[in-house]
Amino acid sequence: MRYANILEEEVKNRVTQDFFRNFDCTKILGKIDFAVKVRRPSGAVDLEDEYLLWAEAKQKPTDIPLMLAQLVLTIGKARTFDEILPPAFLGCYDSEKIAFVPFSEIQEIFYQNDFNWNVAPSNHETKEFQQVYGKIKQILENDVPFETYLFYFEHDEAELKRFIHNNFVAGKTETSKIRIDKNNFINVYQRWTESVMPTIGVNWDKVKKRGLISGHFYLADLLSHDNESIQEKLFVLLKSNHYVADRRFDDDELFSASTIQFTDKQKAHNLFWAKYERPPLEEYWDYIIDRQDLLVPQDIRERKGSFYTPRIWVEKSQEYLAKTFGENWQDEYFVWDCCAGTGNLLAGLTNKYKIWASTLDKADVDVMKQRIENGANLLEDHVFQFDFLNDSFDKLPEELREIINNPKLRKRLIVYINPPYAEIAGKKTGVNLSKIHDKYHSQLSGANRELFAQFLIRIYNEIPDCVIAEFSKMKTLTGAHFQTFRENFQAKLEKAFIVPAWSFDNVTGKFPIGFKIWDTKKKVVFKSIKADIFDENFKKAGKHGFYSFAADKYFSKWVNTFKNKNDFYMGWLEGVTRNDFQAQDGIFITNAKEQVAVPRGIYINLENLIHASVCFAVRKVIPATWLNDRDQFLFPNKKWEKDDEFHNDCLAYTLFNNNISSKYGVNHWIPFKEEEVNARTAYKSHIIISFLSGKKVHNAYTDLFSQIEEGSGLNWEEGKKREFSAEAQAVFDAGRELWRYYHAQPNFPSFKNLESLEYNVNASLYDIREYFQGRNDAGKMNNNSTDEKYNKLIENLRDALRTLAAKIEPKVYEYGFLKD
């Protein structure tokens, strides 16, 4: 090896000297090991740095995807690209080799939603590291001609120097402007929104309703020369010192347009674009226009469906269409994407004479037609503007309209879509103002709040006997609010696969998105399907079942059977009237209903304590994942009622897993006698202690407790002590040690002398955690404590709870709370 037996820092120095001596490698860029940038003249203090490479460095020979994954996590954690324009390449090297990957191939990893970037990049065991590692392996195996970018120092020296000479070229003109390309156009847009956007003389909230967004203005700037837009089909044009928008011919065939001025005489605009070269090289235009979906604000993207369907899922969906209808399906069927956006779902289709594409925005139509000029496999006459949720089919192109009106031909029509998925968020939104929303309200019922459901119901009713091939959430198959929809949408679900939502650009949440092929000729009510699973690494990972249930079979109906309110209650169980896993984070026990902003739960009292404990435990012992996110909890069978050990396991799990706090009233949930934990004085309430031991309460709650106990049906007899399994007893044992340690503490925790954290003999588990862990400046409880013994005790309790949860889990399926 060329750099064997020397330290990592010396490897960096030698690599710099041998291969990057003509560049500036002196900058320490956060925790990035190695950064290469363009060398600047000594007096050029105002020029922005242009980086060509950010790299991870190791001394010993190391797996390339592993090094790159660590680099990506380092960059993502610091959000380095938010402050500094990213380089042309990311890379990694060790003592024997160096590898480069174009930043554009990696950049989408940084825009994942619901991703925890706070993990240590050097910890290769975290699920986040494994997820990034898997994505990078997939990119290197499938997307990048990696042999072009891998060099061994020992025998590839000449090729490596030639690669650096040809590719590490400053993207500058004589005036030292930065070139914009597919690597950095998003980052430049983010800077543009901060510098230029506030000086454009429009009310953004109002123009957004007309379909104008900031990205349209940015593209007008970007695709321009000498402040004149060079792409006439853009939605907005830059004309020297102003913008032109809303260009159209009125009813009298007179041309009109809106002129939009700058509020600062174009000063910020000129200052900003003085740094950048416009337009980008023509080779990048298609890519930038194709990915202009990334410039659309989130709320608009959800309503109009301006989301880019990842190429891997486009290809997979077309593979499933071929499996269903045969390898010649494109010649035998017509295809219409009625919410096409810029048309990327249609990429890969071959028979342009049988493809139609429509979309809501004229700007997207113009983009598709421009792509046709650049070789896209579509016919210009088959691309048109159409508001599917409002326009009449009379506005469709004649040939497509003839297909829809012909019963025989429309059986050969596949409506192939990735529709928008916005939900109603208020009384007046684009979701509930469509004509379809009103027309099919009775067939949709609760599903009417979903845009994609409105698309499906119109297709089903107005293009009968067609095939629908669609990407959407899985709630159409399982959700309680979609019961009426399923009764009316009677079609055979032929095939389906599911993928993680976060594999789609800027889609939030950990839930499955499914591709489903419906044959509407076959009139059947959906009951169940086993869908193929593809994971975040694009690998097939088994099957997952989806089931539809009658309205009276859902979990919330069971909850209603023990939903009651007495004058006395011990707590409030929140969130259990929702039926699926996506509600898991919203399920908790607190003191009172009034602590919840929008309460959806039940009171806990002595009459329903066991029911409530079972209810809470079965909802919490199984972790929520993207796969089970839409799985529905159900009305259980009768077997659970006779299983005392199950009751007590659930009770133990609940006692040590709640958010009860003595700050909000008397804590009735203390599970240990004073003498067990060396409490300094007597508790205010002994309800749980008495309940566990089978004895009546002898304190201020005696009369009320006795009155509630009588006829309660709890199988709670005086003198009958509750018996706990070994797993439940281990939870009590771990909890007892924690309580004892707390009751041995001084009046105030040593790290912060706050009155709110004063020792309290009536402390709940939540109070104990707060005492030891404290709160940060934002008022949030810290994740751990500076007291190592406490950390050990609380972890022991959590371990015991995990073991108990594993014991309860099989009963969740056995007793029908979930379908296995």
Short mmCIF file of C-alpha atoms in Angstrom, two decimals, residues 244-674:
data_model
loop_
_atom_site.label_atom_id
_atom_site.label_comp_id
_atom_site.label_asym_id
_atom_site.label_seq_id
_atom_site.Cartn_x
_atom_site.Cartn_y
_atom_site.Cartn_z
CA VAL A 244 -44.29 39.05 -16.00
CA ALA A 245 -46.90 36.53 -14.89
CA ASP A 246 -50.45 35.40 -15.69
CA ARG A 247 -49.80 35.61 -19.44
CA ARG A 248 -52.96 34.65 -21.33
CA PHE A 249 -55.46 35.57 -24.03
CA ASP A 250 -58.80 36.78 -22.70
CA ASP A 251 -62.24 35.99 -24.12
CA ASP A 252 -61.74 38.64 -26.81
CA GLU A 253 -58.42 37.03 -27.84
CA LEU A 254 -56.55 40.02 -26.39
CA PHE A 255 -53.25 39.24 -24.70
CA SER A 256 -52.89 40.28 -21.08
CA ALA A 257 -50.30 39.80 -18.34
CA SER A 258 -49.44 40.97 -14.84
CA THR A 259 -46.31 42.98 -14.19
CA ILE A 260 -44.58 42.49 -10.85
CA GLN A 261 -41.98 44.98 -9.67
CA PHE A 262 -39.20 44.84 -7.11
CA THR A 263 -39.73 46.79 -3.90
CA ASP A 264 -36.07 47.88 -3.62
CA LYS A 265 -35.38 48.89 -7.23
CA GLN A 266 -33.86 45.44 -7.81
CA LYS A 267 -30.87 46.02 -5.52
CA ALA A 268 -31.06 42.70 -3.63
CA HIS A 269 -31.69 40.86 -6.90
CA ASN A 270 -28.63 42.35 -8.57
CA LEU A 271 -26.42 41.76 -5.53
CA PHE A 272 -27.51 38.14 -5.27
CA TRP A 273 -27.08 37.20 -8.92
CA ALA A 274 -23.71 38.97 -9.12
CA LYS A 275 -22.36 35.88 -7.34
CA TYR A 276 -23.78 33.28 -9.73
CA GLU A 277 -23.44 32.43 -13.38
CA ARG A 278 -26.75 32.28 -15.28
CA PRO A 279 -28.08 30.28 -16.99
CA PRO A 280 -26.67 26.91 -15.94
CA LEU A 281 -25.09 24.77 -18.61
CA GLU A 282 -27.80 23.51 -20.95
CA GLU A 283 -27.06 19.91 -19.99
CA TYR A 284 -28.61 20.64 -16.57
CA TRP A 285 -31.83 22.32 -17.76
CA ASP A 286 -33.86 19.14 -18.08
CA TYR A 287 -32.80 17.95 -14.64
CA ILE A 288 -33.64 21.28 -12.97
CA ILE A 289 -37.01 21.56 -14.71
CA ASP A 290 -37.75 17.91 -13.97
CA ARG A 291 -37.03 18.46 -10.27
CA GLN A 292 -38.77 21.81 -9.88
CA ASP A 293 -41.14 19.92 -7.57
CA LEU A 294 -38.49 20.52 -4.90
CA LEU A 295 -39.14 24.25 -5.20
CA VAL A 296 -42.86 23.95 -4.42
CA PRO A 297 -44.00 24.81 -0.85
CA GLN A 298 -45.19 21.83 1.17
CA ASP A 299 -48.88 22.81 1.38
CA ILE A 300 -49.09 23.38 -2.38
CA ARG A 301 -47.29 20.11 -3.07
CA GLU A 302 -49.86 18.23 -0.98
CA ARG A 303 -52.87 19.86 -2.65
CA LYS A 304 -51.67 19.69 -6.24
CA GLY A 305 -49.70 16.50 -5.97
CA SER A 306 -46.42 18.11 -7.02
CA PHE A 307 -44.38 15.22 -5.66
CA TYR A 308 -41.71 13.42 -7.57
CA THR A 309 -42.35 9.69 -7.67
CA PRO A 310 -38.90 8.11 -7.19
CA ARG A 311 -37.69 6.39 -10.33
CA ILE A 312 -37.22 3.07 -8.52
CA TRP A 313 -40.94 2.97 -7.62
CA VAL A 314 -41.99 4.12 -11.09
CA GLU A 315 -40.08 1.17 -12.53
CA LYS A 316 -41.45 -1.20 -9.90
CA SER A 317 -45.04 -0.13 -10.57
CA GLN A 318 -44.62 -0.72 -14.30
CA GLU A 319 -43.11 -4.11 -13.51
CA TYR A 320 -46.27 -4.98 -11.54
CA LEU A 321 -48.48 -3.76 -14.39
CA ALA A 322 -46.60 -6.11 -16.71
CA LYS A 323 -47.06 -8.99 -14.26
CA THR A 324 -50.80 -8.30 -14.15
CA PHE A 325 -51.58 -7.61 -17.81
CA GLY A 326 -48.73 -9.30 -19.66
CA GLU A 327 -45.49 -8.09 -21.17
CA ASN A 328 -47.33 -6.46 -24.10
CA TRP A 329 -49.61 -4.40 -21.88
CA GLN A 330 -48.36 -1.06 -23.23
CA ASP A 331 -49.52 -2.00 -26.72
CA GLU A 332 -52.82 -3.44 -25.56
CA TYR A 333 -53.91 -0.76 -23.06
CA PHE A 334 -54.35 3.00 -23.08
CA VAL A 335 -52.78 4.98 -20.20
CA TRP A 336 -53.96 8.27 -18.68
CA ASP A 337 -52.19 10.00 -15.81
CA CYS A 338 -54.78 12.57 -14.77
CA CYS A 339 -52.57 14.23 -12.12
CA ALA A 340 -49.30 14.01 -13.98
CA GLY A 341 -47.40 17.00 -12.57
CA THR A 342 -44.34 17.18 -14.80
CA GLY A 343 -44.91 13.63 -16.05
CA ASN A 344 -42.23 11.60 -14.30
CA LEU A 345 -44.62 8.70 -13.51
CA LEU A 346 -44.86 8.12 -17.27
CA ALA A 347 -41.10 7.81 -17.74
CA GLY A 348 -40.24 4.40 -19.10
CA LEU A 349 -43.49 3.91 -21.03
CA THR A 350 -42.83 3.19 -24.68
CA ASN A 351 -46.01 3.60 -26.72
CA LYS A 352 -46.57 7.35 -26.82
CA TYR A 353 -49.62 6.95 -29.04
CA LYS A 354 -51.52 5.33 -26.17
CA ILE A 355 -50.44 7.73 -23.36
CA TRP A 356 -52.24 10.85 -22.12
CA ALA A 357 -51.07 13.21 -19.39
CA SER A 358 -53.07 15.98 -17.74
CA THR A 359 -52.37 18.22 -14.79
CA LEU A 360 -53.88 21.14 -12.92
CA ASP A 361 -51.22 23.76 -13.68
CA LYS A 362 -50.47 25.15 -17.11
CA ALA A 363 -46.86 25.59 -16.00
CA ASP A 364 -46.54 21.82 -15.59
CA VAL A 365 -48.09 21.29 -19.02
CA ASP A 366 -45.49 23.64 -20.47
CA VAL A 367 -42.74 21.71 -18.71
CA MET A 368 -43.97 18.42 -20.19
CA LYS A 369 -44.16 19.92 -23.66
CA GLN A 370 -40.67 21.28 -23.28
CA ARG A 371 -39.51 17.81 -22.26
CA ILE A 372 -41.16 16.47 -25.41
CA GLU A 373 -38.98 18.88 -27.42
CA ASN A 374 -36.00 17.40 -25.58
CA GLY A 375 -36.97 13.83 -26.39
CA ALA A 376 -39.59 12.77 -23.83
CA ASN A 377 -41.72 9.90 -25.18
CA LEU A 378 -45.06 11.74 -25.21
CA LEU A 379 -47.23 13.35 -27.88
CA GLU A 380 -47.78 17.08 -27.50
CA ASP A 381 -51.48 16.72 -28.35
CA HIS A 382 -51.86 14.15 -25.58
CA VAL A 383 -50.58 16.55 -22.89
CA PHE A 384 -53.17 19.01 -21.62
CA GLN A 385 -54.35 21.12 -18.68
CA PHE A 386 -57.29 19.62 -16.81
CA ASP A 387 -58.66 20.02 -13.27
CA PHE A 388 -59.76 16.47 -12.59
CA LEU A 389 -61.78 17.30 -9.48
CA ASN A 390 -63.71 20.14 -11.11
CA ASP A 391 -63.65 20.06 -14.92
CA SER A 392 -66.17 18.27 -17.13
CA PHE A 393 -64.98 15.40 -19.31
CA ASP A 394 -66.26 17.48 -22.22
CA LYS A 395 -62.92 19.34 -21.97
CA LEU A 396 -60.89 16.20 -22.66
CA PRO A 397 -59.13 15.67 -25.99
CA GLU A 398 -61.52 14.07 -28.43
CA GLU A 399 -59.60 10.80 -28.78
CA LEU A 400 -59.43 10.26 -25.01
CA ARG A 401 -63.07 11.22 -24.60
CA GLU A 402 -64.03 8.63 -27.22
CA ILE A 403 -62.19 5.95 -25.29
CA ILE A 404 -63.97 6.88 -22.05
CA ASN A 405 -67.37 6.94 -23.76
CA ASN A 406 -66.85 3.57 -25.47
CA PRO A 407 -67.68 0.69 -23.04
CA LYS A 408 -65.39 -1.70 -24.87
CA LEU A 409 -62.40 0.64 -25.20
CA ARG A 410 -62.48 1.94 -21.63
CA LYS A 411 -62.00 -1.63 -20.38
CA ARG A 412 -58.56 -1.19 -21.94
CA LEU A 413 -57.87 2.12 -20.17
CA ILE A 414 -55.45 2.22 -17.23
CA VAL A 415 -55.73 5.37 -15.13
CA TYR A 416 -52.18 5.44 -13.78
CA ILE A 417 -51.69 8.02 -11.02
CA ASN A 418 -49.86 9.21 -7.94
CA PRO A 419 -52.61 11.61 -6.77
CA PRO A 420 -52.25 14.41 -4.21
CA TYR A 421 -52.94 13.34 -0.66
CA ALA A 422 -53.82 16.56 1.17
CA GLU A 423 -56.42 16.29 3.93
CA ILE A 424 -58.98 18.81 5.16
CA ALA A 425 -57.30 21.04 7.70
CA GLY A 426 -60.02 23.63 8.08
CA LYS A 427 -63.46 24.65 6.91
CA LYS A 428 -62.30 26.14 3.62
CA THR A 429 -59.55 24.32 1.79
CA GLY A 430 -58.83 23.12 -1.70
CA VAL A 431 -59.85 19.66 -0.50
CA ASN A 432 -63.46 20.30 0.40
CA LEU A 433 -64.21 22.94 -2.23
CA SER A 434 -64.00 20.63 -5.25
CA LYS A 435 -67.11 19.67 -7.20
CA ILE A 436 -66.29 16.00 -6.69
CA HIS A 437 -66.26 16.54 -2.92
CA ASP A 438 -69.89 17.62 -3.10
CA LYS A 439 -71.04 15.28 -5.86
CA TYR A 440 -69.91 12.05 -4.19
CA HIS A 441 -70.14 13.04 -0.56
CA SER A 442 -72.55 10.23 0.29
CA GLN A 443 -70.27 7.60 -1.29
CA LEU A 444 -67.19 8.91 0.50
CA SER A 445 -68.47 9.92 3.94
CA GLY A 446 -65.38 10.35 6.17
CA ALA A 447 -63.04 9.62 3.25
CA ASN A 448 -64.20 12.87 1.64
CA ARG A 449 -61.49 14.73 3.57
CA GLU A 450 -58.84 13.06 1.39
CA LEU A 451 -58.02 14.36 -2.08
CA PHE A 452 -56.81 11.01 -3.37
CA ALA A 453 -60.14 9.43 -2.36
CA GLN A 454 -61.96 12.05 -4.43
CA PHE A 455 -59.84 11.09 -7.46
CA LEU A 456 -60.59 7.40 -6.97
CA ILE A 457 -64.34 7.80 -6.55
CA ARG A 458 -64.70 9.92 -9.69
CA ILE A 459 -62.66 7.48 -11.76
CA TYR A 460 -64.72 4.58 -10.41
CA ASN A 461 -68.09 6.20 -11.15
CA GLU A 462 -67.38 8.08 -14.36
CA ILE A 463 -64.95 5.73 -16.10
CA PRO A 464 -66.61 2.41 -15.23
CA ASP A 465 -64.80 -0.87 -15.95
CA CYS A 466 -61.39 0.76 -16.35
CA VAL A 467 -58.23 -0.25 -14.49
CA ILE A 468 -56.93 2.04 -11.75
CA ALA A 469 -53.22 1.79 -10.95
CA GLU A 470 -52.46 4.20 -8.16
CA PHE A 471 -50.02 5.19 -5.43
CA SER A 472 -51.72 6.23 -2.19
CA LYS A 473 -51.92 5.66 1.54
CA MET A 474 -53.25 2.33 2.76
CA LYS A 475 -56.14 3.78 4.74
CA THR A 476 -58.44 3.06 1.77
CA LEU A 477 -58.10 -0.62 2.70
CA THR A 478 -58.21 -0.51 6.49
CA GLY A 479 -59.35 2.83 7.89
CA ALA A 480 -62.60 3.09 9.84
CA HIS A 481 -63.40 6.40 8.09
CA PHE A 482 -63.15 4.61 4.73
CA GLN A 483 -65.86 2.06 5.52
CA THR A 484 -68.47 3.82 3.35
CA PHE A 485 -65.89 4.35 0.60
CA ARG A 486 -65.12 0.60 0.51
CA GLU A 487 -68.80 -0.27 0.32
CA ASN A 488 -69.19 1.93 -2.76
CA PHE A 489 -65.80 1.39 -4.40
CA GLN A 490 -66.33 -2.22 -5.44
CA ALA A 491 -63.35 -3.40 -7.47
CA LYS A 492 -60.95 -6.34 -7.42
CA LEU A 493 -57.57 -5.44 -5.97
CA GLU A 494 -55.32 -7.52 -8.21
CA LYS A 495 -51.86 -6.69 -6.88
CA ALA A 496 -50.23 -4.35 -4.38
CA PHE A 497 -46.84 -3.49 -2.97
CA ILE A 498 -45.89 -1.09 -0.17
CA VAL A 499 -42.86 1.11 0.41
CA PRO A 500 -41.78 3.47 3.21
CA ALA A 501 -43.30 6.92 2.86
CA TRP A 502 -39.94 8.60 3.45
CA SER A 503 -38.61 7.05 0.23
CA PHE A 504 -40.72 9.72 -1.53
CA ASP A 505 -39.27 13.24 -1.59
CA ASN A 506 -40.36 15.40 1.33
CA VAL A 507 -43.14 13.06 2.44
CA THR A 508 -43.39 13.19 6.21
CA GLY A 509 -44.31 10.39 8.56
CA LYS A 510 -43.41 6.74 8.98
CA PHE A 511 -46.21 4.99 7.15
CA PRO A 512 -46.58 2.81 4.07
CA ILE A 513 -47.40 4.14 0.62
CA GLY A 514 -48.92 1.48 -1.56
CA PHE A 515 -49.12 0.89 -5.27
CA LYS A 516 -52.42 -0.82 -5.99
CA ILE A 517 -53.91 -2.21 -9.22
CA TRP A 518 -57.73 -2.23 -9.21
CA ASP A 519 -59.89 -3.92 -11.85
CA THR A 520 -63.21 -2.06 -11.64
CA LYS A 521 -64.91 -4.57 -13.97
CA LYS A 522 -64.94 -7.07 -11.10
CA LYS A 523 -67.46 -5.83 -8.53
CA VAL A 524 -66.23 -7.05 -5.17
CA VAL A 525 -65.96 -5.36 -1.79
CA PHE A 526 -62.38 -5.35 -0.55
CA LYS A 527 -61.73 -7.76 2.33
CA SER A 528 -57.99 -8.47 2.47
CA ILE A 529 -54.71 -8.67 0.58
CA LYS A 530 -51.12 -9.69 1.28
CA ALA A 531 -49.03 -6.86 -0.18
CA ASP A 532 -45.36 -7.23 -1.12
CA ILE A 533 -43.00 -5.19 1.05
CA PHE A 534 -40.05 -3.21 -0.31
CA ASP A 535 -37.87 -1.59 2.34
CA GLU A 536 -35.89 1.66 2.41
CA ASN A 537 -33.02 -0.12 0.69
CA PHE A 538 -35.39 -1.03 -2.18
CA LYS A 539 -35.15 -4.73 -1.31
CA LYS A 540 -38.12 -7.09 -1.15
CA ALA A 541 -38.83 -7.92 2.49
CA GLY A 542 -41.77 -10.33 2.63
CA LYS A 543 -45.49 -9.56 2.73
CA HIS A 544 -47.84 -7.60 4.98
CA GLY A 545 -51.57 -8.18 5.38
CA PHE A 546 -54.20 -5.47 5.07
CA TYR A 547 -57.79 -6.15 6.14
CA SER A 548 -61.15 -4.43 6.09
CA PHE A 549 -63.55 -4.74 9.02
CA ALA A 550 -67.18 -3.96 9.73
CA ALA A 551 -67.81 -0.70 11.56
CA ASP A 552 -68.68 -2.44 14.84
CA LYS A 553 -65.44 -4.45 14.92
CA TYR A 554 -63.06 -1.60 15.65
CA PHE A 555 -61.26 -1.04 18.96
CA SER A 556 -63.07 2.23 19.69
CA LYS A 557 -66.37 0.35 19.86
CA TRP A 558 -64.91 -1.87 22.60
CA VAL A 559 -63.61 1.19 24.49
CA ASN A 560 -67.15 2.56 24.53
CA THR A 561 -68.31 -0.48 26.54
CA PHE A 562 -66.38 0.67 29.63
CA LYS A 563 -66.43 4.39 29.02
CA ASN A 564 -68.02 5.98 32.10
CA LYS A 565 -67.68 8.94 34.40
CA ASN A 566 -68.12 8.99 38.17
CA ASP A 567 -67.63 11.83 40.58
CA PHE A 568 -64.32 10.21 41.47
CA TYR A 569 -61.73 9.34 38.89
CA MET A 570 -58.06 8.43 39.13
CA GLY A 571 -56.86 9.66 35.75
CA TRP A 572 -57.54 10.23 32.07
CA LEU A 573 -56.59 7.68 29.37
CA GLU A 574 -56.01 9.69 26.20
CA GLY A 575 -56.01 8.62 22.55
CA VAL A 576 -57.62 5.18 22.71
CA THR A 577 -60.68 6.12 20.67
CA ARG A 578 -58.41 6.10 17.59
CA ASN A 579 -57.95 2.67 16.07
CA ASP A 580 -54.61 2.46 14.29
CA PHE A 581 -50.93 2.49 15.16
CA GLN A 582 -50.39 5.98 13.81
CA ALA A 583 -52.08 7.23 17.00
CA GLN A 584 -49.60 5.46 19.30
CA ASP A 585 -47.66 8.58 20.32
CA GLY A 586 -50.93 10.19 21.34
CA ILE A 587 -51.87 7.44 23.84
CA PHE A 588 -50.94 8.23 27.45
CA ILE A 589 -52.35 8.45 30.96
CA THR A 590 -52.47 11.77 32.74
CA ASN A 591 -54.30 13.19 35.75
CA ALA A 592 -57.20 14.97 34.09
CA LYS A 593 -58.97 15.53 30.80
CA GLU A 594 -58.29 19.25 31.13
CA GLN A 595 -54.56 18.68 30.56
CA VAL A 596 -55.23 17.64 26.96
CA ALA A 597 -55.86 20.30 24.30
CA VAL A 598 -58.27 18.19 22.25
CA PRO A 599 -59.19 15.23 24.47
CA ARG A 600 -60.20 11.92 22.89
CA GLY A 601 -60.19 9.38 25.65
CA ILE A 602 -61.88 8.01 28.76
CA TYR A 603 -61.86 8.57 32.52
CA ILE A 604 -60.17 5.92 34.63
CA ASN A 605 -61.89 4.98 37.87
CA LEU A 606 -62.22 1.92 40.07
CA GLU A 607 -64.97 0.45 37.94
CA ASN A 608 -62.89 0.29 34.77
CA LEU A 609 -59.31 0.19 36.08
CA ILE A 610 -58.60 -3.30 34.74
CA HIS A 611 -60.32 -2.58 31.43
CA ALA A 612 -58.35 0.66 31.13
CA SER A 613 -55.07 -1.09 31.98
CA VAL A 614 -55.69 -3.76 29.35
CA CYS A 615 -56.71 -1.06 26.90
CA PHE A 616 -53.53 0.94 27.55
CA ALA A 617 -51.15 -2.03 27.57
CA VAL A 618 -52.34 -3.65 24.34
CA ARG A 619 -51.96 -0.31 22.56
CA LYS A 620 -48.43 0.32 23.84
CA VAL A 621 -46.55 -2.98 24.11
CA ILE A 622 -46.03 -3.33 20.33
CA PRO A 623 -43.88 -0.52 18.87
CA ALA A 624 -45.31 1.47 15.98
CA THR A 625 -43.38 1.06 12.73
CA TRP A 626 -43.90 2.23 9.17
CA LEU A 627 -45.22 -1.24 8.33
CA ASN A 628 -47.92 -1.47 10.99
CA ASP A 629 -48.81 2.22 10.92
CA ARG A 630 -52.23 1.56 9.31
CA ASP A 631 -52.96 -1.72 11.14
CA GLN A 632 -56.25 -1.46 13.03
CA PHE A 633 -56.89 -2.40 16.66
CA LEU A 634 -60.11 -4.35 17.02
CA PHE A 635 -62.98 -5.31 19.33
CA PRO A 636 -61.46 -8.34 21.16
CA ASN A 637 -62.98 -11.75 21.65
CA LYS A 638 -64.26 -12.86 25.09
CA LYS A 639 -61.23 -14.96 26.05
CA TRP A 640 -59.30 -12.07 27.59
CA GLU A 641 -61.96 -11.55 30.27
CA LYS A 642 -61.11 -14.82 32.06
CA ASP A 643 -57.31 -14.43 31.99
CA ASP A 644 -56.42 -12.98 35.43
CA GLU A 645 -52.69 -13.18 34.75
CA PHE A 646 -53.15 -11.13 31.59
CA HIS A 647 -55.18 -8.57 33.57
CA ASN A 648 -52.45 -8.26 36.17
CA ASP A 649 -49.64 -8.11 33.62
CA CYS A 650 -51.43 -5.21 31.92
CA LEU A 651 -52.04 -3.53 35.29
CA ALA A 652 -48.34 -3.78 36.20
CA TYR A 653 -47.34 -2.42 32.80
CA THR A 654 -49.74 0.53 33.23
CA LEU A 655 -48.69 1.39 36.80
CA PHE A 656 -45.11 1.97 35.67
CA ASN A 657 -45.78 3.57 32.31
CA ASN A 658 -47.94 6.65 32.87
CA ASN A 659 -47.63 10.43 33.05
CA ILE A 660 -49.47 10.95 36.34
CA SER A 661 -47.97 13.90 38.26
CA SER A 662 -48.76 15.04 41.78
CA LYS A 663 -48.58 18.64 40.51
CA TYR A 664 -52.02 18.19 38.98
CA GLY A 665 -53.81 16.59 41.91
CA VAL A 666 -53.57 13.72 44.36
CA ASN A 667 -51.47 10.84 43.06
CA HIS A 668 -53.63 7.72 43.39
CA TRP A 669 -51.13 5.53 41.50
CA ILE A 670 -48.47 4.79 44.15
CA PRO A 671 -47.83 1.00 44.03
CA PHE A 672 -45.68 0.61 47.18
CA LYS A 673 -46.43 0.90 50.90
CA GLU A 674 -44.55 3.58 52.80
#
